[in-house]
Amino acid sequence: MPRGSIVTEIPVPTPGARSDVPRHRLPPDAMVADDAANVVIRDGWLVNRPGFSAINSTLVSGRPMGVILFKTGASSKFLVVGTTTTLAKLNAAQTGWDALTGATALTGSADDPISFTVFPQGGSDYLIAVNGVNVPQEWDGVAGTFSDSGTLPIADDITTAANRVLLLRTIEGGTRYNFRVRWSNFNVRGTSDSANFVDLSDTSDILVGGRALSRVQVAIYKEASQWIGVAQSGSQPFRFDLRDSMPGPVSSRGTRRTGRPSARRPGSWRCRWPRRRWCGRQDPRPSRRAVSWCHPVARRVGDAAIACGRAWPPPPF
């Protein structure tokens, strides 16, 4: 039962927990990140969020490099994980992992994150995975294993926009194209005509990754610049514009969605800082496997919010 008759209203910190400005410069309706706790309501009580827990005691083969909840048009749901050596899904009983690796075995390393995208075609939804080492792999949620996704080339990252699959930093004919964005044919996932690409070589930094902002917009991240691709009619289905020049994400898996998509703001992505600290000094060498936290001092780049800031201290998770 409540006690007392005086009600004290606690204002909601709508700007969130801020760690990018000193304590004395915080807005009155914000709070210090170090004073915040990650909580959840359980049975009417506000308790600390319990954090991660083991699904089961069965280990998946290889080092996990990417995971996705794959939902098909048939209302099936699969938790799919990609590792350095295999692709697998959590079984229905959640007691173990079913191997899905097909004829092409994965040969990635700890520096080769796996990215996924979903593409609908012919009444089926296809999950497509890339790791920058092996040819793209696809699965429809029905077949027993993944298979090669048509004739698509090896790529570091993948996304979907304007009814096309987009592949970034591809390997074609044994040559790595550090500035290349290649797209599939319209409404076809596994075929890309020879002219279906653009090399964003206006800046010398290499491609890192890309994420769809809306159905017709895609954000392209390079090591030190940010671009926006917009679907258009004509021989070139996308127009790419340089929007900003600042440090980009550390790897293709170094972006996280922020905010909710809407008609006014189709979506935004936050990147992670591509530098690490060693013994109190900042190491300028980028590492694709590093996941250093980036304090949320956001700068707008078209419809993309690119976060920048200090890489230290590490995140509280």
mmCIF file of C-alpha atoms in Angstrom:
data_model
loop_
_atom_site.group_PDB
_atom_site.id
_atom_site.type_symbol
_atom_site.label_atom_id
_atom_site.label_comp_id
_atom_site.label_asym_id
_atom_site.label_seq_id
_atom_site.Cartn_x
_atom_site.Cartn_y
_atom_site.Cartn_z
ATOM 1 C CA MET A 1 0.000 0.000 0.000
ATOM 2 C CA PRO A 2 1.260 3.547 -0.684
ATOM 3 C CA ARG A 3 2.370 5.535 2.329
ATOM 4 C CA GLY A 4 2.006 9.293 2.953
ATOM 5 C CA SER A 5 -0.068 11.907 1.187
ATOM 6 C CA ILE A 6 2.593 13.917 -0.643
ATOM 7 C CA VAL A 7 3.155 12.876 -4.259
ATOM 8 C CA THR A 8 6.529 13.751 -5.743
ATOM 9 C CA GLU A 9 6.587 13.620 -9.498
ATOM 10 C CA ILE A 10 9.851 12.387 -10.996
ATOM 11 C CA PRO A 11 10.296 13.879 -14.484
ATOM 12 C CA VAL A 12 11.144 11.472 -17.237
ATOM 13 C CA PRO A 13 14.636 12.171 -18.688
ATOM 14 C CA THR A 14 13.395 12.402 -22.265
ATOM 15 C CA PRO A 15 16.851 13.323 -23.718
ATOM 16 C CA GLY A 16 18.103 10.056 -22.249
ATOM 17 C CA ALA A 17 21.303 9.173 -20.435
ATOM 18 C CA ARG A 18 24.026 11.472 -21.766
ATOM 19 C CA SER A 19 27.725 10.671 -21.617
ATOM 20 C CA ASP A 20 28.931 13.072 -24.306
ATOM 21 C CA VAL A 21 28.882 16.278 -22.233
ATOM 22 C CA PRO A 22 30.241 17.122 -18.755
ATOM 23 C CA ARG A 23 27.922 16.696 -15.815
ATOM 24 C CA HIS A 24 27.580 20.438 -15.181
ATOM 25 C CA ARG A 25 26.475 21.084 -18.792
ATOM 26 C CA LEU A 26 23.660 18.541 -18.873
ATOM 27 C CA PRO A 27 20.176 19.826 -19.736
ATOM 28 C CA PRO A 28 17.843 19.811 -16.708
ATOM 29 C CA ASP A 29 15.736 17.000 -18.201
ATOM 30 C CA ALA A 30 18.679 14.710 -18.965
ATOM 31 C CA MET A 31 20.652 12.393 -16.728
ATOM 32 C CA VAL A 32 24.255 11.311 -16.378
ATOM 33 C CA ALA A 33 24.909 7.979 -18.069
ATOM 34 C CA ASP A 34 27.031 6.755 -15.160
ATOM 35 C CA ASP A 35 24.047 7.288 -12.833
ATOM 36 C CA ALA A 36 21.689 5.260 -15.010
ATOM 37 C CA ALA A 37 20.805 1.601 -14.595
ATOM 38 C CA ASN A 38 19.422 -0.794 -17.164
ATOM 39 C CA VAL A 39 16.120 -1.826 -15.617
ATOM 40 C CA VAL A 40 12.947 -3.697 -16.503
ATOM 41 C CA ILE A 41 9.529 -4.124 -14.835
ATOM 42 C CA ARG A 42 8.932 -7.625 -13.470
ATOM 43 C CA ASP A 43 5.724 -8.435 -11.560
ATOM 44 C CA GLY A 44 5.208 -4.756 -10.796
ATOM 45 C CA TRP A 45 8.739 -4.235 -9.484
ATOM 46 C CA LEU A 46 11.502 -2.233 -11.116
ATOM 47 C CA VAL A 47 14.556 -4.514 -11.151
ATOM 48 C CA ASN A 48 17.940 -4.535 -12.860
ATOM 49 C CA ARG A 49 17.808 -6.167 -16.244
ATOM 50 C CA PRO A 50 19.309 -9.641 -15.797
ATOM 51 C CA GLY A 51 21.516 -9.481 -18.877
ATOM 52 C CA PHE A 52 22.552 -12.395 -21.056
ATOM 53 C CA SER A 53 21.775 -16.002 -20.182
ATOM 54 C CA ALA A 54 22.573 -19.262 -21.924
ATOM 55 C CA ILE A 55 19.947 -20.618 -24.322
ATOM 56 C CA ASN A 56 21.306 -24.109 -23.929
ATOM 57 C CA SER A 57 24.587 -25.862 -23.229
ATOM 58 C CA THR A 58 25.235 -26.839 -26.850
ATOM 59 C CA LEU A 59 28.002 -24.913 -28.573
ATOM 60 C CA VAL A 60 27.772 -23.898 -32.209
ATOM 61 C CA SER A 61 30.740 -24.842 -34.376
ATOM 62 C CA GLY A 62 33.192 -21.993 -34.954
ATOM 63 C CA ARG A 63 33.357 -18.443 -33.629
ATOM 64 C CA PRO A 64 29.992 -16.627 -33.977
ATOM 65 C CA MET A 65 30.330 -13.669 -36.373
ATOM 66 C CA GLY A 66 26.709 -12.692 -37.022
ATOM 67 C CA VAL A 67 23.161 -13.562 -35.997
ATOM 68 C CA ILE A 68 19.675 -12.731 -37.268
ATOM 69 C CA LEU A 69 16.065 -13.595 -36.510
ATOM 70 C CA PHE A 70 14.817 -14.729 -39.923
ATOM 71 C CA LYS A 71 11.042 -14.489 -40.450
ATOM 72 C CA THR A 72 9.552 -16.007 -43.593
ATOM 73 C CA GLY A 73 6.298 -15.247 -45.383
ATOM 74 C CA ALA A 74 4.945 -18.521 -44.023
ATOM 75 C CA SER A 75 5.190 -17.040 -40.500
ATOM 76 C CA SER A 76 8.125 -19.253 -39.611
ATOM 77 C CA LYS A 77 10.858 -17.850 -37.378
ATOM 78 C CA PHE A 78 14.452 -19.026 -37.247
ATOM 79 C CA LEU A 79 17.344 -17.806 -35.150
ATOM 80 C CA VAL A 80 20.225 -18.132 -37.619
ATOM 81 C CA VAL A 81 23.870 -17.706 -36.653
ATOM 82 C CA GLY A 82 26.890 -17.460 -38.921
ATOM 83 C CA THR A 83 30.309 -18.411 -37.595
ATOM 84 C CA THR A 84 33.782 -18.565 -39.055
ATOM 85 C CA THR A 85 33.109 -22.087 -40.317
ATOM 86 C CA THR A 86 29.374 -22.731 -40.514
ATOM 87 C CA LEU A 87 25.795 -21.487 -40.763
ATOM 88 C CA ALA A 88 23.267 -22.935 -38.323
ATOM 89 C CA LYS A 89 19.821 -22.376 -36.802
ATOM 90 C CA LEU A 90 18.470 -22.946 -33.329
ATOM 91 C CA ASN A 91 16.279 -26.058 -33.345
ATOM 92 C CA ALA A 92 12.595 -25.951 -32.439
ATOM 93 C CA ALA A 93 13.214 -27.315 -28.949
ATOM 94 C CA GLN A 94 15.978 -24.719 -28.384
ATOM 95 C CA THR A 95 18.251 -27.494 -27.188
ATOM 96 C CA GLY A 96 20.864 -27.319 -29.925
ATOM 97 C CA TRP A 97 21.866 -26.044 -33.356
ATOM 98 C CA ASP A 98 21.006 -27.545 -36.741
ATOM 99 C CA ALA A 99 23.808 -27.172 -39.288
ATOM 100 C CA LEU A 100 22.762 -25.381 -42.467
ATOM 101 C CA THR A 101 26.106 -25.168 -44.263
ATOM 102 C CA GLY A 102 25.746 -26.313 -47.841
ATOM 103 C CA ALA A 103 28.273 -27.260 -50.513
ATOM 104 C CA THR A 104 30.297 -24.086 -49.881
ATOM 105 C CA ALA A 105 31.983 -24.281 -46.495
ATOM 106 C CA LEU A 106 32.754 -21.000 -44.744
ATOM 107 C CA THR A 107 36.445 -20.209 -44.349
ATOM 108 C CA GLY A 108 36.327 -16.847 -42.591
ATOM 109 C CA SER A 109 38.437 -15.655 -39.679
ATOM 110 C CA ALA A 110 37.821 -13.505 -36.620
ATOM 111 C CA ASP A 111 38.312 -10.483 -38.904
ATOM 112 C CA ASP A 112 35.453 -11.469 -41.243
ATOM 113 C CA PRO A 113 32.044 -10.511 -39.797
ATOM 114 C CA ILE A 114 28.950 -12.003 -41.392
ATOM 115 C CA SER A 115 26.140 -9.753 -42.644
ATOM 116 C CA PHE A 116 22.610 -10.806 -43.578
ATOM 117 C CA THR A 117 19.775 -9.414 -45.662
ATOM 118 C CA VAL A 118 16.344 -10.748 -46.637
ATOM 119 C CA PHE A 119 15.047 -10.607 -50.210
ATOM 120 C CA PRO A 120 11.544 -11.734 -51.308
ATOM 121 C CA GLN A 121 11.184 -13.380 -54.693
ATOM 122 C CA GLY A 122 8.695 -15.751 -56.276
ATOM 123 C CA GLY A 123 6.579 -16.113 -53.156
ATOM 124 C CA SER A 124 9.523 -17.026 -50.927
ATOM 125 C CA ASP A 125 11.768 -15.041 -48.627
ATOM 126 C CA TYR A 126 15.485 -15.650 -48.991
ATOM 127 C CA LEU A 127 18.059 -15.019 -46.293
ATOM 128 C CA ILE A 128 21.376 -14.061 -47.909
ATOM 129 C CA ALA A 129 24.662 -14.062 -45.991
ATOM 130 C CA VAL A 130 28.091 -12.636 -46.899
ATOM 131 C CA ASN A 131 31.431 -12.655 -45.066
ATOM 132 C CA GLY A 132 33.899 -11.093 -47.512
ATOM 133 C CA VAL A 133 35.642 -14.430 -48.081
ATOM 134 C CA ASN A 134 33.132 -16.894 -49.544
ATOM 135 C CA VAL A 135 30.456 -16.453 -52.218
ATOM 136 C CA PRO A 136 27.091 -15.241 -50.866
ATOM 137 C CA GLN A 137 24.924 -17.972 -49.364
ATOM 138 C CA GLU A 138 21.105 -18.082 -49.369
ATOM 139 C CA TRP A 139 18.370 -20.038 -47.587
ATOM 140 C CA ASP A 140 14.586 -19.944 -47.924
ATOM 141 C CA GLY A 141 13.714 -21.457 -44.550
ATOM 142 C CA VAL A 142 12.582 -24.700 -46.215
ATOM 143 C CA ALA A 143 15.658 -26.244 -47.843
ATOM 144 C CA GLY A 144 17.926 -28.393 -45.742
ATOM 145 C CA THR A 145 20.972 -26.177 -46.229
ATOM 146 C CA PHE A 146 22.181 -22.857 -47.572
ATOM 147 C CA SER A 147 23.286 -22.721 -51.214
ATOM 148 C CA ASP A 148 25.234 -20.316 -53.419
ATOM 149 C CA SER A 149 23.152 -17.223 -54.215
ATOM 150 C CA GLY A 150 23.193 -17.318 -58.012
ATOM 151 C CA THR A 151 26.272 -15.668 -59.471
ATOM 152 C CA LEU A 152 26.655 -12.857 -56.958
ATOM 153 C CA PRO A 153 30.301 -12.023 -56.168
ATOM 154 C CA ILE A 154 32.021 -12.184 -52.802
ATOM 155 C CA ALA A 155 31.287 -9.051 -50.752
ATOM 156 C CA ASP A 156 32.053 -7.582 -47.345
ATOM 157 C CA ASP A 157 28.516 -6.348 -46.680
ATOM 158 C CA ILE A 158 25.006 -6.664 -48.055
ATOM 159 C CA THR A 159 21.684 -4.860 -47.811
ATOM 160 C CA THR A 160 18.421 -4.519 -49.746
ATOM 161 C CA ALA A 161 16.845 -1.395 -51.261
ATOM 162 C CA ALA A 162 14.579 -0.551 -54.206
ATOM 163 C CA ASN A 163 13.909 -4.231 -55.002
ATOM 164 C CA ARG A 164 17.606 -4.984 -55.431
ATOM 165 C CA VAL A 165 20.341 -6.653 -53.422
ATOM 166 C CA LEU A 166 23.303 -4.337 -52.849
ATOM 167 C CA LEU A 167 26.790 -5.752 -52.288
ATOM 168 C CA LEU A 168 29.656 -3.645 -50.996
ATOM 169 C CA ARG A 169 33.433 -3.998 -51.483
ATOM 170 C CA THR A 170 33.263 -6.967 -53.776
ATOM 171 C CA ILE A 171 35.778 -9.466 -55.132
ATOM 172 C CA GLU A 172 35.260 -9.992 -58.866
ATOM 173 C CA GLY A 173 37.519 -12.087 -61.045
ATOM 174 C CA GLY A 174 39.927 -12.457 -58.153
ATOM 175 C CA THR A 175 40.297 -8.682 -57.720
ATOM 176 C CA ARG A 176 39.158 -6.798 -54.641
ATOM 177 C CA TYR A 177 37.272 -3.592 -55.507
ATOM 178 C CA ASN A 178 37.558 -1.401 -52.427
ATOM 179 C CA PHE A 179 35.184 1.301 -53.683
ATOM 180 C CA ARG A 180 32.550 -0.809 -55.414
ATOM 181 C CA VAL A 181 28.821 -0.963 -54.756
ATOM 182 C CA ARG A 182 27.195 -3.632 -56.918
ATOM 183 C CA TRP A 183 23.474 -4.294 -57.192
ATOM 184 C CA SER A 184 21.413 -7.190 -58.480
ATOM 185 C CA ASN A 185 18.963 -7.023 -61.343
ATOM 186 C CA PHE A 186 15.517 -5.626 -60.549
ATOM 187 C CA ASN A 187 13.427 -8.078 -58.489
ATOM 188 C CA VAL A 188 16.110 -10.762 -58.910
ATOM 189 C CA ARG A 189 18.372 -11.672 -56.013
ATOM 190 C CA GLY A 190 21.102 -13.832 -57.557
ATOM 191 C CA THR A 191 21.960 -12.111 -60.848
ATOM 192 C CA SER A 192 23.858 -8.894 -61.469
ATOM 193 C CA ASP A 193 24.625 -7.655 -64.969
ATOM 194 C CA SER A 194 28.201 -6.605 -65.639
ATOM 195 C CA ALA A 195 27.289 -2.889 -65.658
ATOM 196 C CA ASN A 196 25.366 -2.995 -62.366
ATOM 197 C CA PHE A 197 27.895 -1.203 -60.192
ATOM 198 C CA VAL A 198 29.436 2.112 -59.241
ATOM 199 C CA ASP A 199 32.879 2.792 -57.776
ATOM 200 C CA LEU A 200 32.736 5.498 -55.100
ATOM 201 C CA SER A 201 36.360 6.505 -55.632
ATOM 202 C CA ASP A 202 35.812 10.257 -55.256
ATOM 203 C CA THR A 203 37.313 9.824 -51.795
ATOM 204 C CA SER A 204 40.324 7.589 -51.219
ATOM 205 C CA ASP A 205 38.977 5.769 -48.140
ATOM 206 C CA ILE A 206 37.675 2.257 -48.758
ATOM 207 C CA LEU A 207 34.136 0.985 -48.315
ATOM 208 C CA VAL A 208 33.137 -0.504 -44.977
ATOM 209 C CA GLY A 209 29.415 -1.223 -45.180
ATOM 210 C CA GLY A 210 25.915 -0.051 -45.949
ATOM 211 C CA ARG A 211 22.426 -0.090 -44.443
ATOM 212 C CA ALA A 212 18.998 0.626 -45.899
ATOM 213 C CA LEU A 213 17.411 3.798 -44.521
ATOM 214 C CA SER A 214 14.084 3.295 -46.256
ATOM 215 C CA ARG A 215 12.718 1.310 -49.156
ATOM 216 C CA VAL A 216 14.513 3.578 -51.665
ATOM 217 C CA GLN A 217 17.427 4.974 -49.653
ATOM 218 C CA VAL A 218 20.650 3.409 -48.457
ATOM 219 C CA ALA A 219 23.482 4.749 -46.299
ATOM 220 C CA ILE A 220 26.994 3.912 -47.486
ATOM 221 C CA TYR A 221 29.802 4.029 -44.938
ATOM 222 C CA LYS A 222 33.456 4.353 -45.871
ATOM 223 C CA GLU A 223 36.419 4.605 -43.537
ATOM 224 C CA ALA A 224 36.284 8.407 -43.450
ATOM 225 C CA SER A 225 33.211 9.498 -45.418
ATOM 226 C CA GLN A 226 29.468 8.912 -45.558
ATOM 227 C CA TRP A 227 27.270 8.669 -48.636
ATOM 228 C CA ILE A 228 23.552 8.426 -49.395
ATOM 229 C CA GLY A 229 22.215 6.340 -52.275
ATOM 230 C CA VAL A 230 18.734 7.172 -53.594
ATOM 231 C CA ALA A 231 16.823 5.064 -56.103
ATOM 232 C CA GLN A 232 16.057 6.754 -59.415
ATOM 233 C CA SER A 233 14.810 5.905 -62.887
ATOM 234 C CA GLY A 234 17.133 5.536 -65.848
ATOM 235 C CA SER A 235 20.136 3.439 -66.735
ATOM 236 C CA GLN A 236 21.661 3.951 -63.273
ATOM 237 C CA PRO A 237 19.098 2.836 -60.655
ATOM 238 C CA PHE A 238 20.877 4.670 -57.807
ATOM 239 C CA ARG A 239 22.338 8.132 -57.336
ATOM 240 C CA PHE A 240 25.090 8.324 -54.725
ATOM 241 C CA ASP A 241 25.986 11.618 -53.040
ATOM 242 C CA LEU A 242 28.786 12.382 -50.601
ATOM 243 C CA ARG A 243 27.188 13.833 -47.450
ATOM 244 C CA ASP A 244 29.990 14.100 -44.887
ATOM 245 C CA SER A 245 33.654 13.344 -44.244
ATOM 246 C CA MET A 246 34.322 11.968 -40.787
ATOM 247 C CA PRO A 247 35.546 8.683 -39.249
ATOM 248 C CA GLY A 248 33.254 5.801 -40.163
ATOM 249 C CA PRO A 249 32.382 2.488 -38.486
ATOM 250 C CA VAL A 250 35.031 -0.045 -37.630
ATOM 251 C CA SER A 251 33.463 -2.836 -39.708
ATOM 252 C CA SER A 252 30.346 -3.845 -41.589
ATOM 253 C CA ARG A 253 28.850 -4.973 -38.261
ATOM 254 C CA GLY A 254 29.759 -1.728 -36.505
ATOM 255 C CA THR A 255 26.447 0.064 -37.079
ATOM 256 C CA ARG A 256 23.311 -0.027 -34.971
ATOM 257 C CA ARG A 257 19.867 1.339 -35.769
ATOM 258 C CA THR A 258 18.847 4.343 -33.680
ATOM 259 C CA GLY A 259 15.336 5.731 -33.432
ATOM 260 C CA ARG A 260 12.192 4.507 -35.119
ATOM 261 C CA PRO A 261 11.684 4.793 -38.871
ATOM 262 C CA SER A 262 8.893 7.129 -39.914
ATOM 263 C CA ALA A 263 7.651 8.954 -42.980
ATOM 264 C CA ARG A 264 9.608 12.016 -41.890
ATOM 265 C CA ARG A 265 12.768 10.177 -40.855
ATOM 266 C CA PRO A 266 13.050 6.863 -42.723
ATOM 267 C CA GLY A 267 15.718 5.588 -40.344
ATOM 268 C CA SER A 268 19.132 6.276 -38.969
ATOM 269 C CA TRP A 269 22.184 4.269 -38.071
ATOM 270 C CA ARG A 270 24.878 4.894 -35.499
ATOM 271 C CA CYS A 271 28.436 3.851 -36.198
ATOM 272 C CA ARG A 272 31.143 2.740 -33.839
ATOM 273 C CA TRP A 273 34.509 4.447 -33.553
ATOM 274 C CA PRO A 274 37.291 2.802 -35.617
ATOM 275 C CA ARG A 275 40.067 3.283 -33.070
ATOM 276 C CA ARG A 276 41.225 1.585 -29.899
ATOM 277 C CA ARG A 277 43.180 2.642 -26.841
ATOM 278 C CA TRP A 278 46.250 0.896 -25.550
ATOM 279 C CA CYS A 279 47.926 1.854 -22.254
ATOM 280 C CA GLY A 280 46.290 5.280 -22.202
ATOM 281 C CA ARG A 281 47.105 6.282 -25.757
ATOM 282 C CA GLN A 282 44.936 6.066 -28.823
ATOM 283 C CA ASP A 283 45.918 3.491 -31.403
ATOM 284 C CA PRO A 284 45.030 4.759 -34.901
ATOM 285 C CA ARG A 285 45.077 1.313 -36.469
ATOM 286 C CA PRO A 286 41.573 0.170 -37.408
ATOM 287 C CA SER A 287 40.559 -3.363 -36.541
ATOM 288 C CA ARG A 288 37.577 -5.071 -38.120
ATOM 289 C CA ARG A 289 37.061 -7.198 -35.041
ATOM 290 C CA ALA A 290 37.241 -4.319 -32.528
ATOM 291 C CA VAL A 291 33.937 -3.092 -31.179
ATOM 292 C CA SER A 292 34.782 0.148 -29.365
ATOM 293 C CA TRP A 293 31.907 2.220 -28.044
ATOM 294 C CA CYS A 294 31.224 5.594 -29.593
ATOM 295 C CA HIS A 295 29.780 8.311 -27.391
ATOM 296 C CA PRO A 296 26.542 9.527 -28.974
ATOM 297 C CA VAL A 297 27.474 12.963 -30.233
ATOM 298 C CA ALA A 298 25.371 12.586 -33.375
ATOM 299 C CA ARG A 299 25.803 14.482 -36.615
ATOM 300 C CA ARG A 300 23.098 14.365 -39.258
ATOM 301 C CA VAL A 301 24.004 13.125 -42.706
ATOM 302 C CA GLY A 302 20.878 13.332 -44.770
ATOM 303 C CA ASP A 303 18.666 10.676 -43.206
ATOM 304 C CA ALA A 304 21.575 8.987 -41.436
ATOM 305 C CA ALA A 305 22.769 9.898 -37.972
ATOM 306 C CA ILE A 306 26.507 9.245 -37.868
ATOM 307 C CA ALA A 307 27.808 9.132 -34.319
ATOM 308 C CA CYS A 308 31.275 10.305 -33.437
ATOM 309 C CA GLY A 309 33.233 11.037 -30.289
ATOM 310 C CA ARG A 310 35.702 9.519 -27.861
ATOM 311 C CA ALA A 311 36.456 5.822 -27.919
ATOM 312 C CA TRP A 312 37.044 5.667 -24.192
ATOM 313 C CA PRO A 313 35.718 4.572 -21.716
ATOM 314 C CA PRO A 314 34.237 1.341 -23.051
ATOM 315 C CA PRO A 315 30.455 0.836 -23.059
ATOM 316 C CA PRO A 316 28.692 -0.346 -19.907
ATOM 317 C CA PHE A 317 27.625 -3.713 -21.340
#
